Coordinates of N, CA and C in Angstrom, one line a residue:
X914 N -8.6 -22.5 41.5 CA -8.2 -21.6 40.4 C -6.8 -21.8 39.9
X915 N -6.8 -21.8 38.4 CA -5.3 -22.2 38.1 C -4.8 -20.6 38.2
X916 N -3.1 -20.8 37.7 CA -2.3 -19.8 37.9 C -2.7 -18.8 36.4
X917 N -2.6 -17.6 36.5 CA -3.1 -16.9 35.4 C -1.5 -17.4 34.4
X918 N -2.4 -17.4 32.6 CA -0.9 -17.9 32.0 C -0.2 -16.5 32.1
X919 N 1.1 -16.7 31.5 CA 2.2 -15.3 31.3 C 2.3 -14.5 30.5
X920 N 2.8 -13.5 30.5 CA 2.5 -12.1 29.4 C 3.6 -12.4 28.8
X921 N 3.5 -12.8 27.1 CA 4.3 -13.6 26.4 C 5.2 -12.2 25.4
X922 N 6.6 -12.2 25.5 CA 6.9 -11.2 25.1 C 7.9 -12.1 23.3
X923 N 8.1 -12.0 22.4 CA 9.1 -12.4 21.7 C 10.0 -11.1 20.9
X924 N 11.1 -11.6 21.1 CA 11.7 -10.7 19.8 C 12.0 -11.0 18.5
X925 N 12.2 -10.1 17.6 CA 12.4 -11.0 16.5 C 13.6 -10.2 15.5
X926 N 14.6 -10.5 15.0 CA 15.2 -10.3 14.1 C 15.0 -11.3 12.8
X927 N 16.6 -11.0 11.8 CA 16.1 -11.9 10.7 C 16.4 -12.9 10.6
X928 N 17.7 -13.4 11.6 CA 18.1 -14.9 11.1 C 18.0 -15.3 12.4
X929 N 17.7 -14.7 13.5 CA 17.4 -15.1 15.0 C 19.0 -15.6 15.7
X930 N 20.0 -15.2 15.1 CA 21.6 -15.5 15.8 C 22.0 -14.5 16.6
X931 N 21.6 -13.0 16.3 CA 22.9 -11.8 16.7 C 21.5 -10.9 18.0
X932 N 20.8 -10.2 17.1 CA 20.0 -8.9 17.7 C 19.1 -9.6 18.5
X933 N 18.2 -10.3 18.4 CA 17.2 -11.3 18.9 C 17.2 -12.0 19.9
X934 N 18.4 -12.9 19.9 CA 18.8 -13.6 21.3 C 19.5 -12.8 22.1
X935 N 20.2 -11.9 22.3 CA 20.6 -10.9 22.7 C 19.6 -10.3 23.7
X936 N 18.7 -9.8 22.7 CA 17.4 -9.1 23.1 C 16.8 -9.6 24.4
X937 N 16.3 -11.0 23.8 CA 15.9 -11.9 24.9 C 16.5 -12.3 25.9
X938 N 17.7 -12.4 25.8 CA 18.5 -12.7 27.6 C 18.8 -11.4 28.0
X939 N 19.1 -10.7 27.7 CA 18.7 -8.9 28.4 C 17.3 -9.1 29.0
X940 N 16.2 -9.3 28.4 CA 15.1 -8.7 28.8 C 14.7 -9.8 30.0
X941 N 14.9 -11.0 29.6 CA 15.0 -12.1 30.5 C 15.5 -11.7 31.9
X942 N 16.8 -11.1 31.6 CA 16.9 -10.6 33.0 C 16.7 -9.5 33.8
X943 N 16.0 -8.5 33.0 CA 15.5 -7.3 33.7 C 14.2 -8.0 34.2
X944 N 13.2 -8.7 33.4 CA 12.1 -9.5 34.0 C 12.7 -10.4 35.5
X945 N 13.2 -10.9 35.4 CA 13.9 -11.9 37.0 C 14.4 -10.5 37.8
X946 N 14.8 -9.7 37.7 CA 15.4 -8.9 38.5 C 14.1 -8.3 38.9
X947 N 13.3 -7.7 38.4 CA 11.9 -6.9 38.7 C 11.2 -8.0 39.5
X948 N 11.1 -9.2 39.4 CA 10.3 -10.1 40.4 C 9.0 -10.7 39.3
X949 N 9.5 -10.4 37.9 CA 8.6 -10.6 37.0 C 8.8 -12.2 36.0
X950 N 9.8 -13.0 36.8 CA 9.9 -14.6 36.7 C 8.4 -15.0 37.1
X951 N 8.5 -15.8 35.9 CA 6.5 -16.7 36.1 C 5.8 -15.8 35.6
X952 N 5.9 -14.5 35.5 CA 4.8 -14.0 35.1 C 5.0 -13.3 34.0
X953 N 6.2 -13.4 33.2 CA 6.3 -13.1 31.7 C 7.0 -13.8 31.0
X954 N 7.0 -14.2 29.9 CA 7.6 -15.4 29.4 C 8.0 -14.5 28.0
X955 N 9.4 -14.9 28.0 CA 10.2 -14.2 27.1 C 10.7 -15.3 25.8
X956 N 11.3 -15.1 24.5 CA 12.1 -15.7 23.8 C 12.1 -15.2 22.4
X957 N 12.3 -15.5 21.0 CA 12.9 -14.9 20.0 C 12.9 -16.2 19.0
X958 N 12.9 -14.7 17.5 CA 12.8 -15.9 16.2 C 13.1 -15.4 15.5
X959 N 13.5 -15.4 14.3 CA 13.9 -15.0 12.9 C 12.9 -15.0 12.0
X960 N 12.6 -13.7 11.2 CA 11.4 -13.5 10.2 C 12.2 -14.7 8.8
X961 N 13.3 -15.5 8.8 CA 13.7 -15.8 8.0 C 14.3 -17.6 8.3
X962 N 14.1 -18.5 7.8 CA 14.3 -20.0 8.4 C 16.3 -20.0 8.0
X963 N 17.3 -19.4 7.7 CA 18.0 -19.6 7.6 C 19.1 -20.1 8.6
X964 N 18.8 -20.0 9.9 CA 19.5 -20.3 11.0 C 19.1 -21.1 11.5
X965 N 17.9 -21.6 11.5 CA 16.9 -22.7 12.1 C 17.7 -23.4 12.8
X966 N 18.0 -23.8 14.3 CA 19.2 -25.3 14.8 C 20.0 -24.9 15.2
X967 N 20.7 -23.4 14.4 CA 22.0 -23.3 15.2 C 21.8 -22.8 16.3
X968 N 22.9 -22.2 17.2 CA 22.9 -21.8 18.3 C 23.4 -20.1 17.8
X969 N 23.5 -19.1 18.9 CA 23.6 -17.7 18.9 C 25.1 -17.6 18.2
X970 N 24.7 -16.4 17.2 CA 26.6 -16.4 17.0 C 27.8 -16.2 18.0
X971 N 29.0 -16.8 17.9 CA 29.8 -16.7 18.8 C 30.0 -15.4 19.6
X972 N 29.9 -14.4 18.6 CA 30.4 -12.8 19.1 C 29.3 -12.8 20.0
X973 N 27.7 -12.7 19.8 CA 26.9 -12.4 20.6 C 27.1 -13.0 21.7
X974 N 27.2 -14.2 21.9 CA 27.5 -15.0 23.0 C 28.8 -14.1 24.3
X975 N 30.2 -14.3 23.1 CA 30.9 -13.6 24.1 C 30.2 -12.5 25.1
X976 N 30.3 -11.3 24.0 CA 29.2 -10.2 25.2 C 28.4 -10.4 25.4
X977 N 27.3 -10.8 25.6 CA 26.5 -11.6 26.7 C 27.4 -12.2 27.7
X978 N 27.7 -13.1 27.9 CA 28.5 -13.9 28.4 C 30.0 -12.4 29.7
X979 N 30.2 -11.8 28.7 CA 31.3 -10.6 29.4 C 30.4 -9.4 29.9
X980 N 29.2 -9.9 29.8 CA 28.3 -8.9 30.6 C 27.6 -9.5 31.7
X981 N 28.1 -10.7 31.9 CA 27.1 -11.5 32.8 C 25.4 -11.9 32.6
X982 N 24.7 -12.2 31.2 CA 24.1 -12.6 30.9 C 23.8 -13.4 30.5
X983 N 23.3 -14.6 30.9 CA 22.9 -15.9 30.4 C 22.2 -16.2 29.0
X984 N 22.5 -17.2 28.7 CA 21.9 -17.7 27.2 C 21.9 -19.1 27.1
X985 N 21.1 -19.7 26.2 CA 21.3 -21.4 26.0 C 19.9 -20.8 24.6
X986 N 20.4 -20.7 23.3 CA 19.8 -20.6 22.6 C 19.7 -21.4 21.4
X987 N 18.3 -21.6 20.7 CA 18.5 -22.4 19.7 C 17.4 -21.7 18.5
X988 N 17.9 -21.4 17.3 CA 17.3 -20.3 16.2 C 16.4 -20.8 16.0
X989 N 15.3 -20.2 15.6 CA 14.2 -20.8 15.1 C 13.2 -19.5 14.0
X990 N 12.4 -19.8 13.3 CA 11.9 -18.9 12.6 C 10.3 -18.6 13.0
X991 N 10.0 -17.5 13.4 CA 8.8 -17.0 13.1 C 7.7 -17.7 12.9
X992 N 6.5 -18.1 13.5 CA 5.3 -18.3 12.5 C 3.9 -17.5 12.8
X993 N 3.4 -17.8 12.0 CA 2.0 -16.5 12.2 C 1.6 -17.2 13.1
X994 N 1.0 -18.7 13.4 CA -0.1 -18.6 14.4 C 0.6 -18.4 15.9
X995 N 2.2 -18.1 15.7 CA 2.6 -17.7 17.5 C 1.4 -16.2 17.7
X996 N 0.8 -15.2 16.3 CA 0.6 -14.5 17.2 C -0.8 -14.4 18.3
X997 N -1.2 -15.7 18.2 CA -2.8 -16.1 18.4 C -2.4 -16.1 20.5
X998 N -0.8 -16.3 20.8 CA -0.9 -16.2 22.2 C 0.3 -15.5 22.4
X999 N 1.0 -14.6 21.7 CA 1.7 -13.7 22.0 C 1.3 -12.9 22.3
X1000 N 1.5 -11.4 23.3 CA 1.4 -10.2 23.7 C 2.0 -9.2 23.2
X1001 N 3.2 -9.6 22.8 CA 4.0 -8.2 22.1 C 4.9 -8.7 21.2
X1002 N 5.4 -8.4 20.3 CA 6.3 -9.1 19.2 C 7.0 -8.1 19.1
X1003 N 8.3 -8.0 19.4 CA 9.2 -6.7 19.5 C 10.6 -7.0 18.1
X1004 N 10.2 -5.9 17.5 CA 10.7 -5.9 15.8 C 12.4 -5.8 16.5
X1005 N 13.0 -5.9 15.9 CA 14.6 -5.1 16.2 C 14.4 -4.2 15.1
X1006 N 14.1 -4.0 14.2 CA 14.3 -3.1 13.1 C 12.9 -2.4 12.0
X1007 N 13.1 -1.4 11.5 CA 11.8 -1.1 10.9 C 11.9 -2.0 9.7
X1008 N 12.6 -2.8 9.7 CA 12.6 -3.9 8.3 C 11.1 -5.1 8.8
X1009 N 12.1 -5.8 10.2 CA 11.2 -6.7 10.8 C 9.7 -5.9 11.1
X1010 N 9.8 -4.6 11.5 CA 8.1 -4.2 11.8 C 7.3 -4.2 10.7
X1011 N 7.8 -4.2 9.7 CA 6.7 -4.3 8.4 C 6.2 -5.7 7.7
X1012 N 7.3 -6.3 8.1 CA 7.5 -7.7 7.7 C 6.4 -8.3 8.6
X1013 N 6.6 -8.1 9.8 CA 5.8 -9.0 11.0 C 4.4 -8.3 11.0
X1014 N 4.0 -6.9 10.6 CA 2.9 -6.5 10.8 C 2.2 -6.8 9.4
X1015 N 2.6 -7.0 8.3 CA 2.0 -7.9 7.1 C 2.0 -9.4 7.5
X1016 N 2.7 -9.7 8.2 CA 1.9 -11.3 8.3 C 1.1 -11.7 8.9
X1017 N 0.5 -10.5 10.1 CA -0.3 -10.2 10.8 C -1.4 -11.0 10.4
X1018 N -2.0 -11.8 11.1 CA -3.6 -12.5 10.4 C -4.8 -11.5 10.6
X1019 N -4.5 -10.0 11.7 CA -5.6 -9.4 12.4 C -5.2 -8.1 12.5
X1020 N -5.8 -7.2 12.4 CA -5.5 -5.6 13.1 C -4.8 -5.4 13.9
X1021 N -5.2 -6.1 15.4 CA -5.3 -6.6 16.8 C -4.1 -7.0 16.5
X1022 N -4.1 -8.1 16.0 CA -2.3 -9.0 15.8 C -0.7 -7.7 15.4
X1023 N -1.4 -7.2 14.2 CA -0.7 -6.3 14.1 C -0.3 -5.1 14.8
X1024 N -1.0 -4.5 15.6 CA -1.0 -4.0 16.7 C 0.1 -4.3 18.3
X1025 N -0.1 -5.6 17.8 CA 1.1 -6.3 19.2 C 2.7 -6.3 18.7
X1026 N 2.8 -5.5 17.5 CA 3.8 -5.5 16.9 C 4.7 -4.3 16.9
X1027 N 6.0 -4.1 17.9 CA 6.2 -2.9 18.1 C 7.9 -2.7 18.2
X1028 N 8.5 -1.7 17.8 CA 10.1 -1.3 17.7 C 10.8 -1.7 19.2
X1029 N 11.6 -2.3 19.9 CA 12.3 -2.4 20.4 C 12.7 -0.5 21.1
X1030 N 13.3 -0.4 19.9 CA 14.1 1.5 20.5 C 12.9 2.3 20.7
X1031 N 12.1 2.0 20.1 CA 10.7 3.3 20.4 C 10.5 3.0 21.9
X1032 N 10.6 2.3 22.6 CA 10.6 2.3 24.2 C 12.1 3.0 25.0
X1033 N 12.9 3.0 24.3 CA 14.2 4.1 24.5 C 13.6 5.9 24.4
X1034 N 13.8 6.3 25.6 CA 13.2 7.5 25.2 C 14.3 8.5 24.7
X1035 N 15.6 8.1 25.0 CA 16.8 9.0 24.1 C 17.2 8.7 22.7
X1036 N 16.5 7.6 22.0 CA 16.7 7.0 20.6 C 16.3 8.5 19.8
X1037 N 16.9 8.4 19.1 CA 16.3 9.3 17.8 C 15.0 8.7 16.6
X1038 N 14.2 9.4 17.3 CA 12.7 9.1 17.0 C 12.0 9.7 15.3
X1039 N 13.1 10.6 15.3 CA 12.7 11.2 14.0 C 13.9 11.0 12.6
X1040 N 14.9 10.5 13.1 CA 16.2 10.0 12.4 C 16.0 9.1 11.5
X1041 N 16.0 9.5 10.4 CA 15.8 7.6 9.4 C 16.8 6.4 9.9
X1042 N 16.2 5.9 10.3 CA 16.4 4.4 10.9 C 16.6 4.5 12.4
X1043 N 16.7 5.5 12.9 CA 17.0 6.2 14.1 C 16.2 5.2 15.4
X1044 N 15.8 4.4 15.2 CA 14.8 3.3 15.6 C 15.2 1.8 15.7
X1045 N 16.1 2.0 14.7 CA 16.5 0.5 14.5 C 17.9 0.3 15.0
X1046 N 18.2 -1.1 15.8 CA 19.7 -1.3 16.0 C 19.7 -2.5 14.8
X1047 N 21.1 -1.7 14.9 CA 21.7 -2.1 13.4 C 22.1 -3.9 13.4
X1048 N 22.3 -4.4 12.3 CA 22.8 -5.8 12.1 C 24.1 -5.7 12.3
X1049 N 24.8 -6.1 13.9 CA 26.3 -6.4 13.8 C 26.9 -7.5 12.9
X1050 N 25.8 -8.1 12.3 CA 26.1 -9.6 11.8 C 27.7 -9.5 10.8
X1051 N 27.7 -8.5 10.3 CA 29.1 -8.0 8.8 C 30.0 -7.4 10.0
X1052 N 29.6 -7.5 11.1 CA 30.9 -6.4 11.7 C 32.0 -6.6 12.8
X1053 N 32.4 -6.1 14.1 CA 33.3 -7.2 14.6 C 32.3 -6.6 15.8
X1054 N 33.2 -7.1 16.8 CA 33.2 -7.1 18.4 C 32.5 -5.9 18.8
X1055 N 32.9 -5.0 18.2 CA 32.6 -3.4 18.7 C 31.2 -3.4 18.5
X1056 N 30.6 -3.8 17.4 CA 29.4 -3.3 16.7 C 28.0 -4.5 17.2
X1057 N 28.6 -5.6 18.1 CA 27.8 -6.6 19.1 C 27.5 -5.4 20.0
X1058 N 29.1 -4.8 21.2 CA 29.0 -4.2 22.0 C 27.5 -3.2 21.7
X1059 N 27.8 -2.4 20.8 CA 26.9 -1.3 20.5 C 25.6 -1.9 20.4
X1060 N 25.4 -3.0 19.8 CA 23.9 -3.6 20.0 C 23.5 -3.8 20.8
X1061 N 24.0 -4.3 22.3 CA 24.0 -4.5 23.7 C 23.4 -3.3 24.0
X1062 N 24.4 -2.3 24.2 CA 23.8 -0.8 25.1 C 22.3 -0.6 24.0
X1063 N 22.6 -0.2 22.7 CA 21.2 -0.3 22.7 C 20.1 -1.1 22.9
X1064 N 20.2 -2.2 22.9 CA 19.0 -3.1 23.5 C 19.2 -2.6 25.2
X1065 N 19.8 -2.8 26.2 CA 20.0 -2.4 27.4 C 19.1 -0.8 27.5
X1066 N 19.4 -0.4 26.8 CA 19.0 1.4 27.0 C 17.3 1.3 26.6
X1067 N 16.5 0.6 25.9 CA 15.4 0.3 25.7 C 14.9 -0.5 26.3
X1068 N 15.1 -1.8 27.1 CA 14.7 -2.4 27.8 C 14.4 -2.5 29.1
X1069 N 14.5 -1.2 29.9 CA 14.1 -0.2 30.8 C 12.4 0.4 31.0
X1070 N 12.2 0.3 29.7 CA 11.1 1.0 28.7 C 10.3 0.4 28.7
X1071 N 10.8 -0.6 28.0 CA 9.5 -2.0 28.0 C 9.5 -2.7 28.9
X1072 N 10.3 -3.1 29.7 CA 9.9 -3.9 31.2 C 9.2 -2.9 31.8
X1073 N 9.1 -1.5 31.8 CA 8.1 -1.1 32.4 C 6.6 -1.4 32.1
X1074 N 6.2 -0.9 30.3 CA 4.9 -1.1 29.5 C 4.8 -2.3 30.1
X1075 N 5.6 -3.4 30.0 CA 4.7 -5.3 30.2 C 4.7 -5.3 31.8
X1076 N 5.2 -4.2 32.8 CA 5.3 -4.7 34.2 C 3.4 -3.8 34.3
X1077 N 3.3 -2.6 33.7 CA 1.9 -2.3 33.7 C 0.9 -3.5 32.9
X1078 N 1.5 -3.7 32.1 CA 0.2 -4.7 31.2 C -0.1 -6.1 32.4
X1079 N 1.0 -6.4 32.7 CA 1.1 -7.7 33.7 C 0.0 -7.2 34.6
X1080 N 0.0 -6.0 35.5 CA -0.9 -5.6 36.6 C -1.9 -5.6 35.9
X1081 N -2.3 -5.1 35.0 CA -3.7 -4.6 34.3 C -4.1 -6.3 33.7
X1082 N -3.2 -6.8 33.9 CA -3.7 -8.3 33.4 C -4.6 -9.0 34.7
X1083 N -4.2 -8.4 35.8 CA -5.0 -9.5 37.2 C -4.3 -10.6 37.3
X1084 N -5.5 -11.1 38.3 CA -4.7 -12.4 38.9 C -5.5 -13.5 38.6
X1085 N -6.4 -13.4 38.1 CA -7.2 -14.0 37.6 C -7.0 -15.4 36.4
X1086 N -8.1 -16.2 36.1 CA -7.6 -17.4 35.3 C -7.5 -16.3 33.6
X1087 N -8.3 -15.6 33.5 CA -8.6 -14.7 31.9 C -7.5 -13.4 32.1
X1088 N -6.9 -13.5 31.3 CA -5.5 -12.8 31.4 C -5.5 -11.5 30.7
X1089 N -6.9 -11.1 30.3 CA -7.0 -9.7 29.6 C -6.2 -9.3 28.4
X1090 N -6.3 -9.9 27.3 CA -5.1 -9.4 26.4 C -5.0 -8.4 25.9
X1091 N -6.5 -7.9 25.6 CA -6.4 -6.4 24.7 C -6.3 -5.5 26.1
X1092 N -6.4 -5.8 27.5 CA -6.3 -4.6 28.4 C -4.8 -4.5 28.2
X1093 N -4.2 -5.6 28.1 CA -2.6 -5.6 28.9 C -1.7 -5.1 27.5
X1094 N -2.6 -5.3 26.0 CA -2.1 -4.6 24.9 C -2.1 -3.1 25.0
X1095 N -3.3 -2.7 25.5 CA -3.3 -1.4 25.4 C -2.3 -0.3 26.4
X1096 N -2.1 -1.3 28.0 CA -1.4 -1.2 28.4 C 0.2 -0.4 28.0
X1097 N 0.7 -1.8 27.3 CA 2.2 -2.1 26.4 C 1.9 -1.0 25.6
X1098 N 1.0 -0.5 24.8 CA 1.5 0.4 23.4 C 1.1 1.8 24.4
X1099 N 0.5 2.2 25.4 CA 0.5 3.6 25.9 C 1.8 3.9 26.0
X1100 N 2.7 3.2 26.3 CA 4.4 4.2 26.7 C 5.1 3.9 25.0
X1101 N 4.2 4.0 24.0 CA 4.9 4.3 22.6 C 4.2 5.1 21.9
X1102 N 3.3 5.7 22.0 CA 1.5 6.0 21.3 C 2.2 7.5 20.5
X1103 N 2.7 7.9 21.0 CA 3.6 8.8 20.3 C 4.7 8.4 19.3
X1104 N 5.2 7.5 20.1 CA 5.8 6.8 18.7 C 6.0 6.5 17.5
X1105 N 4.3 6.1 17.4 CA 4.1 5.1 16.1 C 4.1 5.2 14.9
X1106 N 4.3 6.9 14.8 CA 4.5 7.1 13.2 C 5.7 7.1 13.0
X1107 N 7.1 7.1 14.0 CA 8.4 7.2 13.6 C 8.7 5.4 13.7
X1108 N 8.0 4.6 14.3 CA 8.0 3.1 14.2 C 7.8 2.6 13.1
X1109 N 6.9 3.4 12.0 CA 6.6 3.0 10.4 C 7.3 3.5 10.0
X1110 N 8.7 4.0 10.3 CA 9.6 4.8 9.1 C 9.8 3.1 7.9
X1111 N 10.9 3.8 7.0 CA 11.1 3.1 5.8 C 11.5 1.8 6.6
X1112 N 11.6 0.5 5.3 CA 11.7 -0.5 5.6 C 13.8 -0.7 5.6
X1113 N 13.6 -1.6 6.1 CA 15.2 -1.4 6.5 C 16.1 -2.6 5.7
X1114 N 17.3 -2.7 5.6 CA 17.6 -3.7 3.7 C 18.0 -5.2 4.5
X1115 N 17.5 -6.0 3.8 CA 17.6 -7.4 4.4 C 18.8 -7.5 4.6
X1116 N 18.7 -8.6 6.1 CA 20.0 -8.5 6.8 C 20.0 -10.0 7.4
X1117 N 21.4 -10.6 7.9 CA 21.9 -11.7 8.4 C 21.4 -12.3 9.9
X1118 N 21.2 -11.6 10.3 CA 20.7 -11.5 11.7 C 19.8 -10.6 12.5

């Protein structure tokens, strides 16, 4: 029997430099800390090719880096058919959720498409934009920091939803996706109407 594959998490902002990679080496490491190495596979992309090659912005890096979180990243952009073996496609923004749930090929696809802060249970759920962390990309040091704690403060949230979808996935060689979907969206199901607020104004990162 081979090894069952991994519960495939991505994030995505818009140029894949600042919110995104961030996202991913946070969550990366709450997965290794949980014992959830091998069995979820994490990484990140931009709804937009303009970063394509480069590496994370410096600032992000710093904090990362002054928080003790690893990174070795390299931008890359979004494509529809990742969502044919992804599990969860985690928006940073109600810009990217509408973006990514229109390029959806499927219902189903669009459905694996979900806010990052809507797994924050102290986020402001009813707030216009109250959901989204913001683009530090125009700003300095402080406004990285502040994207940190918020991705940190939600990523609690969702390593729980994918630590249930992982179990509800088995051990098995068939990995269950729609079980381990339905899994991931029960700890937002309330949510989802404050996850379709307005779209949010094109941004750098």
């Amino acid at each position: 029997m081979r090894d069952p594959s991994p519960y495939r998490v991505c994030f995505v902002c818009t140029g894949n430099i600042c919110r995104s990679p961030m996202a991913e080496s946070v969550f990366r490491a709450h997965a290794v800390e949980a014992g959830l190495d091998g069995l979820v596979e994490v990484d990140s992309a931009g709804t937009g090719p303009w970063h394509e090659g480069d590496g994370a912005d410096r600032r992000a890096i710093d904090v990362l880096t002054a928080h003790d979180y690893e990174q070795d990243h390299i931008a890359r952009q979004f494509r529809v058919e990742w969502f044919d073996h992804l599990d969860l496609v985690i928006a940073l923004d109600s810009g990217h959720l509408h973006e990514l749930r229109a390029l959806a090929p499927t219902p189903h696809d669009a459905a694996k498409v979900r806010l990052l802060r809507s797994y924050d249970p102290d986020a402001d759920h009813d707030a216009l934009g109250g959901l989204d962390v913001p683009d530090p990309y125009f700003g300095g040091l402080d406004d990285f920091e502040e994207c940190l704690e918020m991705i940190e403060a939600a990523s609690g949230g969702l390593l729980d939803a994918v630590a249930r979808a992982v179990d509800a996935s088995g051990t098995g060689a068939e990995k269950g996706v729609e079980n381990a979907g339905k899994a991931a969206e029960s700890a937002t199901a309330e949510n989802a109407s404050a996850a379709d607020g307005p779209d949010a104004g094109k941004e750098s990162a």
